[in-house]
Coordinates of C-alpha atoms in Angstrom, one line a residue:
Chain N
M1 CA 50.0 -41.7 26.6
T2 CA 53.7 -41.4 27.1
H3 CA 54.8 -44.8 25.9
V4 CA 54.5 -45.0 22.1
I5 CA 56.0 -48.5 21.9
E6 CA 55.1 -51.2 24.3
V7 CA 56.5 -54.7 23.9
L8 CA 55.1 -57.1 26.5
N9 CA 56.3 -60.6 27.1
V10 CA 57.0 -61.4 23.5
H11 CA 58.2 -64.8 22.5
K12 CA 59.0 -66.1 19.0
Y13 CA 60.0 -69.5 17.9
Y14 CA 61.2 -70.8 14.5
R15 CA 60.9 -74.3 13.2
K16 CA 64.1 -76.2 13.2
Q17 CA 65.4 -77.1 9.8
A18 CA 67.7 -79.9 8.8
N19 CA 70.2 -80.2 5.9
D20 CA 69.8 -83.9 5.2
F21 CA 66.8 -85.6 3.8
L22 CA 66.1 -88.0 6.7
N23 CA 66.1 -85.3 9.4
S24 CA 64.1 -83.0 7.1
L25 CA 61.5 -85.7 6.8
K26 CA 61.5 -86.3 10.6
L27 CA 61.2 -82.5 11.3
F28 CA 58.4 -82.3 8.7
F29 CA 56.3 -84.8 10.6
F30 CA 57.5 -84.1 14.1
P31 CA 58.4 -80.4 14.1
E32 CA 60.8 -79.0 16.7
Y33 CA 61.0 -75.3 17.5
K34 CA 63.9 -73.2 18.7
P35 CA 63.3 -70.0 20.6
V36 CA 64.4 -66.8 18.7
L37 CA 63.0 -64.4 21.2
E38 CA 62.1 -65.1 24.8
N39 CA 60.1 -63.0 27.2
I40 CA 61.0 -59.6 25.6
T41 CA 59.5 -56.7 27.5
F42 CA 60.2 -53.0 27.3
K43 CA 58.5 -49.7 26.7
V44 CA 59.7 -46.6 24.8
K45 CA 58.5 -43.1 25.7
R46 CA 57.7 -40.6 23.0
G47 CA 60.7 -38.6 21.8
K48 CA 63.3 -41.0 23.2
I49 CA 66.0 -43.1 21.4
F50 CA 66.0 -46.7 22.5
G51 CA 68.7 -49.1 21.3
L52 CA 68.8 -52.8 21.0
L53 CA 72.5 -53.8 21.4
G54 CA 73.7 -57.3 20.8
P55 CA 75.7 -59.5 18.5
N56 CA 74.4 -60.9 15.2
G57 CA 71.9 -63.6 15.9
A58 CA 70.7 -62.0 19.2
G59 CA 67.2 -61.6 17.8
K60 CA 67.3 -57.8 17.2
T61 CA 66.0 -57.9 13.6
T62 CA 63.3 -60.4 14.4
L63 CA 62.1 -58.2 17.2
L64 CA 62.0 -55.1 15.0
K65 CA 60.1 -57.1 12.4
I66 CA 57.5 -58.0 15.1
I67 CA 57.3 -54.4 16.1
T68 CA 56.7 -53.3 12.5
G69 CA 54.0 -55.9 11.9
L70 CA 56.1 -58.0 9.5
L71 CA 56.1 -60.9 11.9
R72 CA 53.6 -62.1 14.3
P73 CA 54.8 -63.0 17.9
D74 CA 54.0 -66.5 19.1
K75 CA 53.3 -65.2 22.5
G76 CA 53.0 -61.7 24.0
K77 CA 51.8 -58.4 22.7
V78 CA 53.1 -55.3 20.9
Y79 CA 51.4 -52.0 21.1
I80 CA 52.3 -48.9 19.0
F81 CA 50.4 -45.7 19.9
G82 CA 48.3 -48.0 22.1
K83 CA 47.2 -50.1 19.2
S84 CA 47.8 -53.8 19.1
I85 CA 50.2 -54.9 16.3
P86 CA 50.1 -56.5 13.7
E87 CA 46.2 -56.4 13.7
N88 CA 46.1 -52.6 13.7
F89 CA 49.3 -51.9 11.8
S90 CA 47.4 -50.4 8.8
K91 CA 45.9 -47.7 11.2
I92 CA 49.3 -46.5 12.3
S93 CA 51.4 -47.3 9.3
R94 CA 51.4 -43.6 8.1
K95 CA 53.1 -42.5 11.4
I96 CA 55.9 -45.0 11.3
N97 CA 58.7 -45.9 9.0
A98 CA 61.7 -48.2 9.0
V99 CA 65.0 -49.2 7.5
F100 CA 66.0 -52.9 7.5
A101 CA 69.6 -53.8 6.9
R102 CA 68.6 -56.7 4.6
A103 CA 65.7 -55.1 2.7
N104 CA 66.0 -53.3 -0.6
L105 CA 64.3 -50.6 -2.6
W106 CA 63.1 -51.4 -6.1
W107 CA 66.3 -51.8 -8.0
E108 CA 64.7 -51.3 -11.4
L109 CA 63.8 -47.8 -10.4
T110 CA 66.0 -44.8 -9.9
G111 CA 66.6 -43.4 -6.4
K112 CA 64.3 -40.5 -7.1
E113 CA 61.6 -42.7 -8.5
N114 CA 61.7 -44.9 -5.4
L115 CA 61.2 -42.0 -3.1
M116 CA 58.4 -40.6 -5.3
V117 CA 56.5 -43.9 -5.2
Y118 CA 56.8 -44.3 -1.5
G119 CA 55.9 -40.7 -1.0
K120 CA 52.7 -41.3 -2.9
L121 CA 51.9 -44.4 -0.9
Y122 CA 52.4 -42.5 2.3
D123 CA 50.3 -39.5 0.9
V124 CA 53.1 -37.0 1.4
K125 CA 52.2 -33.4 0.7
N126 CA 54.7 -31.3 -1.5
L127 CA 56.3 -34.5 -2.5
E128 CA 58.6 -33.2 -5.2
K129 CA 60.1 -30.6 -2.8
K130 CA 60.5 -33.1 0.0
V131 CA 62.2 -35.6 -2.3
E132 CA 64.7 -33.0 -3.5
K133 CA 65.4 -31.9 0.1
L134 CA 66.1 -35.5 1.2
L135 CA 68.3 -36.3 -1.8
D136 CA 70.2 -33.2 -1.1
F137 CA 70.6 -33.9 2.6
F138 CA 71.8 -37.5 2.0
D139 CA 74.3 -36.4 -0.8
L140 CA 72.4 -38.3 -3.4
K141 CA 71.5 -35.5 -5.8
D142 CA 74.0 -36.6 -8.4
K143 CA 72.8 -40.2 -8.2
A144 CA 69.1 -39.3 -8.1
N145 CA 68.4 -40.4 -11.6
K146 CA 70.5 -43.5 -11.5
Y147 CA 69.1 -47.0 -11.0
T148 CA 69.5 -48.2 -7.5
D149 CA 71.3 -51.4 -8.4
L150 CA 74.1 -49.1 -9.5
Y151 CA 74.4 -47.6 -6.0
S152 CA 77.1 -48.5 -3.5
T153 CA 76.2 -50.1 -0.2
G154 CA 76.5 -46.7 1.6
E155 CA 74.4 -45.0 -1.0
I156 CA 71.7 -47.6 -0.7
M157 CA 71.6 -47.2 3.0
R158 CA 71.4 -43.4 2.7
L159 CA 68.5 -43.8 0.1
C160 CA 66.7 -46.2 2.5
L161 CA 67.1 -43.6 5.3
A162 CA 65.7 -41.0 2.9
K163 CA 62.8 -43.3 2.2
A164 CA 62.2 -43.8 5.9
L165 CA 62.0 -40.1 6.5
I166 CA 59.7 -39.4 3.5
N167 CA 56.5 -39.4 5.7
E168 CA 58.1 -37.6 8.6
P169 CA 57.4 -40.5 10.9
E170 CA 56.7 -40.1 14.6
I171 CA 58.4 -43.4 15.2
L172 CA 61.5 -44.4 13.2
I173 CA 62.7 -48.0 13.4
L174 CA 66.2 -48.6 12.2
D175 CA 67.9 -52.0 11.9
E176 CA 71.7 -51.5 11.9
P177 CA 71.4 -48.0 10.3
T178 CA 75.1 -47.5 9.8
I179 CA 76.2 -50.9 8.7
G180 CA 78.3 -50.8 5.5
L181 CA 78.7 -47.0 5.7
D182 CA 82.1 -45.3 5.6
P183 CA 82.9 -43.7 9.0
N184 CA 82.3 -40.1 7.8
I185 CA 78.8 -40.9 6.5
A186 CA 78.1 -43.0 9.6
L187 CA 79.0 -40.0 11.7
K188 CA 76.8 -37.7 9.7
V189 CA 73.9 -40.2 9.9
R190 CA 74.3 -40.4 13.7
E191 CA 74.3 -36.6 14.0
F192 CA 71.3 -36.4 11.8
L193 CA 69.4 -38.9 13.9
K194 CA 70.3 -37.1 17.1
D195 CA 69.2 -33.8 15.5
L196 CA 65.9 -35.3 14.2
N197 CA 65.1 -36.7 17.6
K198 CA 65.8 -33.3 19.3
K199 CA 64.0 -31.1 16.8
E200 CA 61.1 -33.2 15.7
R201 CA 60.8 -35.3 18.9
T202 CA 60.9 -38.4 16.6
T203 CA 61.0 -41.6 18.7
I204 CA 63.8 -43.8 17.4
L205 CA 64.1 -47.5 18.0
L206 CA 67.4 -48.8 16.6
S207 CA 69.3 -52.0 16.7
T208 CA 73.0 -52.1 16.4
H209 CA 76.1 -54.1 17.3
Y210 CA 78.2 -50.9 17.4
M211 CA 78.7 -49.9 21.0
E212 CA 79.8 -46.4 20.1
E213 CA 76.6 -45.9 18.2
A214 CA 74.4 -47.1 21.0
D215 CA 76.5 -45.0 23.5
I216 CA 76.3 -41.8 21.4
L217 CA 72.7 -42.0 20.3
C218 CA 70.6 -43.9 22.8
D219 CA 68.8 -42.6 25.9
R220 CA 68.3 -46.2 27.0
I221 CA 69.7 -49.5 25.8
A222 CA 68.5 -53.1 26.0
L223 CA 71.4 -55.5 26.0
M224 CA 70.4 -58.6 24.0
D225 CA 71.9 -62.0 23.7
N226 CA 70.5 -65.3 22.5
G227 CA 67.0 -63.9 22.1
R228 CA 66.8 -62.5 25.6
I229 CA 67.1 -59.0 27.0
I230 CA 69.8 -59.2 29.6
K231 CA 69.3 -55.7 31.1
I232 CA 67.9 -52.3 30.2
D233 CA 69.4 -49.1 31.4
T234 CA 71.0 -45.9 30.3
P235 CA 74.5 -46.0 28.8
D236 CA 75.9 -44.1 31.8
N237 CA 74.3 -46.4 34.3
F238 CA 75.6 -49.4 32.5
K239 CA 79.2 -48.1 32.6
K240 CA 78.8 -47.2 36.3
L241 CA 78.2 -50.8 37.0
L242 CA 81.8 -51.6 36.3
K243 CA 84.3 -49.9 38.6
K244 CA 87.0 -48.0 36.7
Q245 CA 89.8 -50.0 38.2
N246 CA 88.4 -53.4 37.1
V247 CA 89.3 -52.8 33.5
I248 CA 93.0 -53.0 32.7
E249 CA 94.9 -52.6 29.5
V250 CA 98.3 -54.3 29.1
R251 CA 100.8 -53.9 26.4
V252 CA 103.0 -57.0 26.2
K253 CA 106.2 -57.6 24.3
K254 CA 105.0 -60.8 22.6
F255 CA 101.3 -61.6 22.3
S256 CA 100.2 -65.2 21.8
S257 CA 96.9 -67.0 21.7
K258 CA 98.3 -69.3 24.4
L259 CA 98.7 -66.3 26.8
L260 CA 95.1 -65.3 26.0
K261 CA 93.9 -68.8 26.8
K262 CA 95.9 -69.0 30.1
L263 CA 94.6 -65.6 31.2
N264 CA 91.0 -66.6 30.3
S265 CA 91.3 -69.7 32.5
L266 CA 92.0 -67.7 35.6
D267 CA 89.2 -67.6 38.2
F268 CA 89.4 -63.8 38.8
V269 CA 89.5 -62.8 35.1
K270 CA 86.0 -62.1 33.8
N271 CA 87.2 -61.7 30.3
V272 CA 90.2 -60.9 28.2
Y273 CA 90.6 -59.9 24.6
F274 CA 93.2 -58.4 22.4
L275 CA 92.7 -55.0 20.9
E276 CA 94.4 -55.2 17.6
E277 CA 94.2 -51.5 16.7
V278 CA 96.2 -50.5 19.8
E279 CA 97.9 -53.9 20.3
R280 CA 96.9 -54.2 23.9
L281 CA 95.2 -56.9 26.0
R282 CA 92.0 -55.6 27.6
I283 CA 91.4 -57.6 30.8
I284 CA 88.4 -57.4 33.1
I285 CA 89.0 -58.7 36.6
D286 CA 86.6 -59.1 39.4
D287 CA 88.7 -57.4 42.1
L288 CA 91.7 -55.2 41.9
Q289 CA 93.3 -57.2 44.7
N290 CA 94.0 -59.8 42.1
L291 CA 96.1 -57.5 40.0
D292 CA 99.4 -58.8 41.4
K293 CA 98.5 -62.3 40.6
L294 CA 97.6 -61.2 37.1
I295 CA 100.9 -59.5 36.5
R296 CA 102.8 -62.5 37.8
K297 CA 100.9 -64.8 35.4
I298 CA 101.5 -62.5 32.4
K299 CA 105.2 -62.2 33.3
K300 CA 105.5 -66.0 33.1
Y301 CA 104.9 -65.8 29.4
T302 CA 106.1 -62.5 28.2
K303 CA 107.4 -59.1 29.2
I304 CA 105.0 -56.3 30.2
E305 CA 105.8 -53.0 28.5
N306 CA 103.0 -50.9 29.9
I307 CA 99.9 -51.3 32.2
V308 CA 97.0 -48.9 32.7
T309 CA 93.5 -48.9 34.1
A310 CA 90.8 -48.0 31.5
L311 CA 87.4 -46.5 31.4
P312 CA 84.7 -49.1 31.0
T313 CA 82.9 -49.2 27.6
L314 CA 79.6 -50.8 26.7
E315 CA 81.7 -53.7 25.2
D316 CA 83.0 -54.3 28.7
V317 CA 79.5 -54.1 30.1
F318 CA 78.3 -56.6 27.5
I319 CA 81.2 -58.9 28.5
H320 CA 80.4 -58.4 32.1
F321 CA 76.8 -59.7 31.6
T322 CA 77.3 -62.3 28.9
G323 CA 80.9 -63.4 29.4
K324 CA 81.5 -62.9 25.7
S325 CA 82.6 -60.1 23.5
L326 CA 80.3 -58.3 21.0
K327 CA 83.0 -58.5 18.4
G328 CA 83.8 -62.0 19.1
A329 CA 80.2 -63.1 18.9
E330 CA 79.7 -61.7 15.4
Chain B
M1 CA 38.5 -45.7 -2.9
K2 CA 40.3 -42.5 -3.5
K3 CA 43.4 -43.9 -1.6
F4 CA 43.1 -47.2 -3.5
L5 CA 43.1 -45.4 -6.9
K6 CA 46.0 -43.1 -5.8
D7 CA 48.0 -46.2 -4.8
Y8 CA 47.1 -48.1 -7.9
F9 CA 48.2 -45.3 -10.3
A10 CA 51.4 -44.7 -8.3
L11 CA 52.2 -48.4 -8.4
Q12 CA 51.1 -48.8 -12.0
I13 CA 53.4 -46.1 -13.2
S14 CA 56.3 -47.6 -11.2
E15 CA 55.6 -51.0 -12.6
I16 CA 55.7 -49.6 -16.2
K17 CA 59.0 -47.9 -15.4
K18 CA 60.4 -51.1 -14.0
F19 CA 59.3 -52.9 -17.1
L20 CA 60.9 -50.3 -19.3
R21 CA 64.2 -50.8 -17.6
W22 CA 64.3 -54.1 -19.4
K23 CA 62.4 -53.2 -22.5
E24 CA 64.4 -55.6 -24.6
R25 CA 62.4 -58.4 -22.9
L26 CA 59.5 -57.2 -25.1
L27 CA 61.7 -57.7 -28.2
W28 CA 62.8 -61.2 -27.2
D29 CA 59.3 -62.2 -26.3
L30 CA 58.1 -60.9 -29.6
I31 CA 60.8 -62.7 -31.5
G32 CA 60.1 -66.0 -29.7
T33 CA 56.3 -65.8 -30.3
L34 CA 56.8 -64.8 -33.9
T35 CA 59.2 -67.7 -34.5
F36 CA 56.6 -70.2 -33.3
F37 CA 53.8 -68.5 -35.3
I38 CA 55.8 -68.4 -38.6
A39 CA 57.1 -72.0 -38.0
F40 CA 53.6 -73.4 -37.7
V41 CA 52.4 -71.3 -40.6
F42 CA 55.0 -73.1 -42.7
V43 CA 54.3 -76.5 -41.2
W44 CA 50.6 -76.3 -42.0
E45 CA 51.2 -74.7 -45.4
S46 CA 53.4 -77.6 -46.3
A47 CA 50.9 -80.1 -44.9
F48 CA 48.1 -78.6 -47.0
A49 CA 50.3 -78.5 -50.1
Q50 CA 50.9 -82.3 -49.5
G51 CA 47.2 -83.1 -49.5
F52 CA 46.2 -82.7 -45.8
K53 CA 42.4 -82.0 -45.8
G54 CA 42.2 -80.1 -42.5
M55 CA 40.7 -80.9 -39.1
G56 CA 38.1 -79.0 -37.1
N57 CA 38.6 -75.2 -37.4
L58 CA 41.9 -75.8 -39.2
T59 CA 41.4 -75.6 -42.9
K60 CA 43.5 -74.5 -45.9
E61 CA 41.7 -71.1 -45.8
T62 CA 41.8 -70.5 -42.1
F63 CA 45.0 -71.9 -40.8
V64 CA 46.7 -68.5 -40.4
T65 CA 43.8 -67.2 -38.3
F66 CA 43.8 -70.6 -36.5
I67 CA 47.4 -70.3 -35.5
L68 CA 47.3 -66.6 -34.7
S69 CA 44.2 -66.9 -32.5
G70 CA 45.9 -69.7 -30.5
T71 CA 49.1 -67.7 -30.2
L72 CA 47.4 -64.5 -29.1
I73 CA 45.4 -66.3 -26.4
W74 CA 48.4 -68.2 -25.2
Q75 CA 50.2 -64.9 -24.6
A76 CA 47.6 -64.0 -22.1
I77 CA 48.0 -67.4 -20.4
G78 CA 51.7 -67.9 -20.6
I79 CA 52.7 -64.5 -19.2
N80 CA 50.7 -65.2 -16.0
L81 CA 52.1 -68.7 -15.4
G82 CA 55.7 -67.8 -16.2
P83 CA 57.1 -64.3 -15.9
I84 CA 54.5 -62.9 -13.5
S85 CA 55.2 -65.7 -11.0
H86 CA 58.9 -65.0 -11.3
V87 CA 58.4 -61.3 -10.6
F88 CA 56.8 -62.1 -7.3
V89 CA 59.4 -64.6 -6.3
R90 CA 62.2 -62.2 -7.3
E91 CA 60.7 -59.5 -5.1
K92 CA 60.9 -61.9 -2.3
Y93 CA 64.5 -62.9 -2.9
M94 CA 65.6 -59.3 -3.6
R95 CA 63.7 -58.3 -0.4
T96 CA 62.0 -55.5 -2.2
S97 CA 58.5 -56.4 -0.9
V98 CA 59.5 -55.7 2.7
Y99 CA 59.2 -51.9 2.4
F100 CA 56.0 -52.1 0.4
F101 CA 54.4 -54.3 3.1
L102 CA 55.5 -51.7 5.7
S103 CA 53.8 -48.9 3.8
P104 CA 50.1 -48.1 3.8
G105 CA 49.9 -49.1 0.2
S106 CA 47.0 -51.3 -0.9
R107 CA 47.8 -55.0 -1.5
I108 CA 45.2 -55.3 -4.2
A109 CA 46.6 -52.2 -6.0
F110 CA 50.0 -53.9 -5.8
L111 CA 48.6 -57.0 -7.4
L112 CA 46.6 -55.1 -10.0
A113 CA 49.6 -53.0 -11.0
K114 CA 51.6 -56.1 -11.7
A115 CA 48.6 -57.4 -13.8
G116 CA 48.4 -54.1 -15.6
V117 CA 51.9 -54.1 -16.8
A118 CA 51.7 -57.7 -17.9
L119 CA 48.5 -56.9 -19.8
L120 CA 50.1 -53.9 -21.4
Q121 CA 53.1 -56.0 -22.4
I122 CA 51.0 -58.7 -24.2
L123 CA 48.7 -56.1 -25.8
I124 CA 51.8 -54.5 -27.4
T125 CA 53.2 -57.9 -28.5
N126 CA 49.8 -59.0 -29.8
M127 CA 49.2 -55.8 -31.8
I128 CA 52.6 -56.2 -33.5
L129 CA 51.8 -59.9 -34.2
I130 CA 48.4 -58.9 -35.7
L131 CA 50.0 -56.2 -37.9
I132 CA 52.7 -58.7 -39.2
A133 CA 50.0 -61.3 -39.9
L134 CA 47.8 -58.7 -41.7
Y135 CA 50.7 -57.5 -43.8
F136 CA 52.6 -60.6 -44.6
F137 CA 50.1 -63.5 -44.2
E138 CA 46.5 -64.0 -45.2
F139 CA 45.0 -63.2 -41.8
E140 CA 41.3 -62.6 -41.7
F141 CA 39.2 -62.2 -38.6
K142 CA 35.4 -62.7 -39.3
G143 CA 33.8 -62.0 -35.9
S144 CA 33.6 -59.0 -33.5
L145 CA 37.0 -57.7 -32.4
F146 CA 35.4 -56.3 -29.2
L147 CA 34.1 -59.8 -28.3
A148 CA 37.5 -61.2 -29.0
L149 CA 39.1 -58.6 -26.8
L150 CA 36.6 -59.4 -24.0
V151 CA 37.5 -63.1 -24.3
F152 CA 41.2 -62.2 -24.3
I153 CA 40.9 -60.0 -21.2
L154 CA 38.8 -62.5 -19.3
T155 CA 41.3 -65.2 -20.1
F156 CA 44.1 -63.0 -18.9
L157 CA 42.4 -62.2 -15.6
C158 CA 41.4 -65.8 -15.1
F159 CA 45.0 -67.0 -15.5
H160 CA 46.3 -64.0 -13.5
G161 CA 44.5 -65.4 -10.5
L162 CA 46.1 -68.8 -11.1
G163 CA 49.4 -67.1 -11.7
I164 CA 49.2 -65.2 -8.3
C165 CA 48.5 -68.5 -6.6
I166 CA 51.6 -70.1 -8.1
A167 CA 53.6 -66.9 -7.5
A168 CA 52.5 -66.6 -3.9
L169 CA 53.2 -70.3 -3.2
G170 CA 56.5 -69.9 -5.0
A171 CA 57.4 -67.0 -2.8
W172 CA 56.8 -69.3 0.2
R173 CA 58.5 -72.5 -1.0
E174 CA 61.6 -72.5 -3.2
G175 CA 61.2 -74.4 -6.4
I176 CA 57.5 -73.8 -6.9
A177 CA 58.3 -71.1 -9.4
D178 CA 60.0 -73.7 -11.5
F179 CA 56.9 -75.8 -11.3
S180 CA 55.1 -73.0 -13.2
W181 CA 57.3 -73.6 -16.2
T182 CA 56.5 -77.3 -16.3
F183 CA 52.8 -76.6 -15.6
S184 CA 52.6 -74.1 -18.5
S185 CA 54.5 -76.4 -20.8
V186 CA 52.0 -79.2 -20.3
L187 CA 49.1 -76.8 -20.8
L188 CA 50.7 -75.4 -23.9
I189 CA 50.9 -78.9 -25.4
L190 CA 47.4 -80.0 -24.4
S191 CA 45.6 -76.8 -25.3
G192 CA 46.1 -77.0 -29.1
V193 CA 47.7 -73.6 -29.5
W194 CA 49.2 -74.3 -32.9
Y195 CA 47.3 -77.5 -33.9
P196 CA 43.8 -78.9 -33.4
V197 CA 43.3 -81.0 -30.3
E198 CA 41.6 -83.6 -32.5
I199 CA 45.0 -84.9 -33.5
F200 CA 45.4 -86.3 -29.9
P201 CA 44.4 -89.8 -29.1
E202 CA 40.8 -90.0 -27.6
P203 CA 41.8 -90.1 -23.8
L204 CA 44.1 -87.1 -24.2
Q205 CA 41.4 -85.3 -26.2
S206 CA 38.9 -85.6 -23.3
I207 CA 41.5 -84.1 -20.9
S208 CA 42.3 -81.4 -23.4
K209 CA 38.7 -80.4 -24.0
I210 CA 37.9 -79.7 -20.3
L211 CA 40.9 -77.4 -19.9
P212 CA 40.0 -73.7 -19.6
T213 CA 42.9 -72.9 -21.9
T214 CA 41.5 -75.0 -24.7
K215 CA 38.0 -73.5 -24.1
A216 CA 39.4 -69.9 -24.4
I217 CA 41.4 -70.8 -27.5
E218 CA 38.4 -72.5 -29.1
M219 CA 36.2 -69.5 -28.3
I220 CA 38.5 -67.0 -30.0
R221 CA 38.7 -69.3 -33.0
D222 CA 34.9 -69.6 -33.2
I223 CA 34.7 -65.8 -33.2
G224 CA 37.6 -65.3 -35.7
I225 CA 37.0 -68.2 -38.1
N226 CA 33.3 -69.0 -37.8
G227 CA 32.2 -65.4 -37.0
L228 CA 30.2 -66.5 -33.9
G229 CA 28.6 -63.7 -31.9
L230 CA 28.0 -63.1 -28.2
M231 CA 24.8 -65.2 -27.9
E232 CA 26.4 -68.2 -29.7
I233 CA 29.3 -68.3 -27.3
F234 CA 27.5 -67.0 -24.2
S235 CA 27.6 -70.3 -22.2
E236 CA 31.3 -70.7 -22.8
L237 CA 31.9 -67.0 -22.0
A238 CA 29.8 -67.2 -18.8
F239 CA 31.8 -70.3 -17.8
L240 CA 35.1 -68.4 -18.4
G241 CA 33.7 -65.4 -16.4
I242 CA 32.9 -67.7 -13.4
L243 CA 36.3 -69.3 -13.6
T244 CA 37.8 -65.8 -13.7
C245 CA 36.0 -64.8 -10.5
I246 CA 37.0 -68.1 -8.8
F247 CA 40.7 -67.9 -9.8
L248 CA 41.0 -64.2 -9.0
S249 CA 39.4 -64.7 -5.6
L250 CA 41.6 -67.8 -5.0
G251 CA 44.7 -65.8 -6.1
Y252 CA 43.9 -63.0 -3.6
F253 CA 43.1 -65.5 -0.7
V254 CA 46.3 -67.5 -1.4
F255 CA 48.3 -64.3 -1.5
K256 CA 46.8 -63.2 1.9
A257 CA 47.3 -66.7 3.3
V258 CA 50.9 -66.8 2.3
E259 CA 51.4 -63.3 3.7
G260 CA 49.9 -64.6 6.9
R261 CA 52.3 -67.5 6.9
A262 CA 55.2 -65.3 6.1
M263 CA 54.3 -63.3 9.3
L264 CA 54.8 -66.5 11.3
I265 CA 58.0 -67.9 9.7
G266 CA 59.5 -64.7 8.2
I267 CA 59.4 -63.1 4.8

């Protein structure tokens, strides 16, 4: 069996809710459903890192909850190690572990106590040693005996990661694993995950809305938007889809939202957004032949200081497929 | 079975540690309970001093045992209807139950560990209350202490089942946890914890007398005040035993049903 995770034609609907009394009453007697996941299908091979990339609200967390047996799909099937989930989750629960961005450890216990309890529940051998090792790796030794509600967001995430590794899982499921972490720690976590996957052949399924993270870590990525998978491919293949010349970065003398609006309305412009950190407009056009038209249009509003072609990123790929930015969609 | 016991002990120790994080709760609970106990001792002492002749098991000689028996049993009921429900609901809102449900840990061990810590809490409170009553008041318990302990534990388990139902429903629908407060307040008033139910008007008395809370309190009073033994209270004890089995099973099934529903709509 090469595929350890199989998600086949999964659909999930949530009941619509209303804020006012009359509509609540109406929805109570005549429920309406909105799709959260539609026709999700993918498979993950043992030892691979598979990423779900999409903006908030794309359905990534719901999908991960279905895969971990916390939610039941309304249609479709999920198999882990060939066993149907959630019916058989208890049979495989020792071989799997997860971190959810919005789940917590027991806050009335210390970090070390949390790891000890979960270690016992997972029947971990040499638990004390294992816990010490994990606390050491995640730089939590000094905080080990502090209650977890006194931890910072980054420390909590590191402790959750330590909890997720306590049983040396064959499949690790991570929901936004670096959210809220400072860049250095996030980098360390990414390196650790890469290393873990290489050395232990741990299969990792992660969701993220950080393109760099998906780019660095994943063997394959599923682009998700509005509860659907738009496309699945490797990061390199995704980027090859966009020709280098089609992505242009322009530094203008005076940036205005009016300019952004005007450029966006052009037929040949697939998307345009302002990169604040480098103060440049990043424009994706369908054909380089339209570059002259583009330059003329910009010059109508402001002076161009510099213009370069750029390497496409996953952000550009996402825009190419959805017509909207990952950042903008957050 | 071995795995279940391992899970239970791991969870029980963690529940005790969680409880000890807020050990002052024990003190506040003790102060609250003690205040009611002492207040009613003074109320009835004053009533008897003014010529009140007594009613049912409440007499001039037995009123301390009467009030204390009611107070001790109410502890076993109240903790399940109030604080335990809130613990479950809080676990939902703090999203701490997600990782437990992902783990291979036993659900029943999880529920039992929560029951265990609650039982421990009220046993400590009750021991202190008994010591205070023995030292400062004329507290006398005629019957078997083991029999009284059996009634106490059965009452606790019976209401733990009901408490799990309320807690599980509370974790599903917001606001149901608050319902437990109202529900326990009504039970507290109708069960005659600090006064005989005979003081109620006739229609209210008939409601009061069929409540399992009233039955449990009356049973403890019959043991402590009238010195009744196992055979004399057997039918009531058997009834409480059956109720305990029903409520505990119901609690577990409601918990599983709510868990199943949470899998459809999200935890």
